[in-house]
Every structure is written in C-alpha cells, then in structure tokens.
PDB file of C-alpha atoms in Angstrom:
ATOM      1  CA  MET A   1       0.000   0.000   0.000  1.00 52.00           C
ATOM      2  CA  VAL A   2       2.358   2.654  -1.225  1.00 57.00           C
ATOM      3  CA  GLY A   3       1.287   6.234  -0.708  1.00 57.00           C
ATOM      4  CA  LEU A   4      -1.632   5.504   1.617  1.00 60.00           C
ATOM      5  CA  ARG A   5      -0.109   6.914   4.790  1.00 55.00           C
ATOM      6  CA  GLU A   6      -2.438   8.597   7.218  1.00 56.00           C
ATOM      7  CA  PRO A   7      -1.683  12.271   7.800  1.00 62.00           C
ATOM      8  CA  GLY A   8      -0.225  13.005  11.208  1.00 65.00           C
ATOM      9  CA  LEU A   9       1.149   9.526  11.848  1.00 60.00           C
ATOM     10  CA  PRO A  10       4.905   9.153  11.646  1.00 67.00           C
ATOM     11  CA  TYR A  11       6.256   6.369   9.473  1.00 67.00           C
ATOM     12  CA  GLY A  12       6.148   3.043  11.257  1.00 70.00           C
ATOM     13  CA  GLU A  13       3.399   4.010  13.666  1.00 74.00           C
ATOM     14  CA  LEU A  14       0.712   2.925  11.213  1.00 72.00           C
ATOM     15  CA  GLU A  15       2.348  -0.511  11.011  1.00 74.00           C
ATOM     16  CA  ALA A  16       2.469  -0.679  14.802  1.00 75.00           C
ATOM     17  CA  LEU A  17      -1.273   0.003  14.878  1.00 73.00           C
ATOM     18  CA  ARG A  18      -2.025  -2.452  12.086  1.00 76.00           C
ATOM     19  CA  ARG A  19      -0.160  -5.450  13.562  1.00 81.00           C
ATOM     20  CA  PRO A  20      -2.345  -5.961  16.694  1.00 83.00           C
ATOM     21  CA  LEU A  21      -5.439  -5.364  14.547  1.00 83.00           C
ATOM     22  CA  LEU A  22      -4.351  -8.156  12.213  1.00 84.00           C
ATOM     23  CA  ARG A  23      -3.693 -10.437  15.178  1.00 86.00           C
ATOM     24  CA  THR A  24      -7.152  -9.811  16.680  1.00 91.00           C
ATOM     25  CA  THR A  25      -8.746 -10.337  13.265  1.00 92.00           C
ATOM     26  CA  VAL A  26      -7.004 -13.712  12.918  1.00 92.00           C
ATOM     27  CA  LEU A  27      -8.033 -14.666  16.457  1.00 94.00           C
ATOM     28  CA  ARG A  28     -11.657 -13.751  15.755  1.00 96.00           C
ATOM     29  CA  LEU A  29     -11.562 -15.768  12.548  1.00 97.00           C
ATOM     30  CA  LEU A  30     -10.136 -18.808  14.362  1.00 97.00           C
ATOM     31  CA  LEU A  31     -12.717 -18.492  17.129  1.00 98.00           C
ATOM     32  CA  GLY A  32     -15.490 -18.284  14.553  1.00 98.00           C
ATOM     33  CA  VAL A  33     -14.222 -21.386  12.760  1.00 98.00           C
ATOM     34  CA  ALA A  34     -13.956 -23.262  16.076  1.00 98.00           C
ATOM     35  CA  LEU A  35     -17.495 -22.250  17.020  1.00 98.00           C
ATOM     36  CA  ALA A  36     -18.820 -23.362  13.636  1.00 98.00           C
ATOM     37  CA  ALA A  37     -17.015 -26.704  13.997  1.00 98.00           C
ATOM     38  CA  VAL A  38     -18.558 -27.257  17.441  1.00 98.00           C
ATOM     39  CA  LEU A  39     -22.026 -26.446  16.111  1.00 98.00           C
ATOM     40  CA  VAL A  40     -21.618 -28.797  13.148  1.00 98.00           C
ATOM     41  CA  ALA A  41     -20.347 -31.562  15.450  1.00 98.00           C
ATOM     42  CA  ALA A  42     -23.349 -31.090  17.756  1.00 97.00           C
ATOM     43  CA  LEU A  43     -25.749 -31.265  14.788  1.00 96.00           C
ATOM     44  CA  VAL A  44     -24.080 -34.408  13.437  1.00 96.00           C
ATOM     45  CA  LEU A  45     -24.268 -36.044  16.876  1.00 96.00           C
ATOM     46  CA  ALA A  46     -27.935 -35.125  17.232  1.00 94.00           C
ATOM     47  CA  TRP A  47     -28.768 -36.481  13.769  1.00 94.00           C
ATOM     48  CA  SER A  48     -26.799 -39.696  14.320  1.00 93.00           C
ATOM     49  CA  ARG A  49     -28.681 -40.371  17.576  1.00 90.00           C
ATOM     50  CA  ASP A  50     -32.017 -39.907  15.788  1.00 82.00           C
ATOM     51  CA  ALA A  51     -31.126 -42.313  12.988  1.00 67.00           C
TER      52      ALA A  51
END
C-alpha cells in the first residue's frame, strides 16, 4: 500500500497500529471457525442419535 499513509502519523506508527489489529482479526476468525465446527459436530451427533 504505497502512498496511503495517514496524515499526522509518523512512518512506522501505522504498522504498529495495524499489527495488533491483524492479530485480533485472525483470532476472531479462528474463534469463529472453532465455534462453527462445534455447532456442526453437535448437529451431526444429534442427527446420528435420531437415525
């Protein structure tokens, strides 16, 4: 992203702000995938007990 620096932020500070944001985004994505996997497993268990 060349040339998209925010005004008023010194060079490098934008990267320092972006890194934790990326980490929290990845954590949220992993948590969402884990939650979806648990829900799918619960549905499969419920359906297998009915059959």
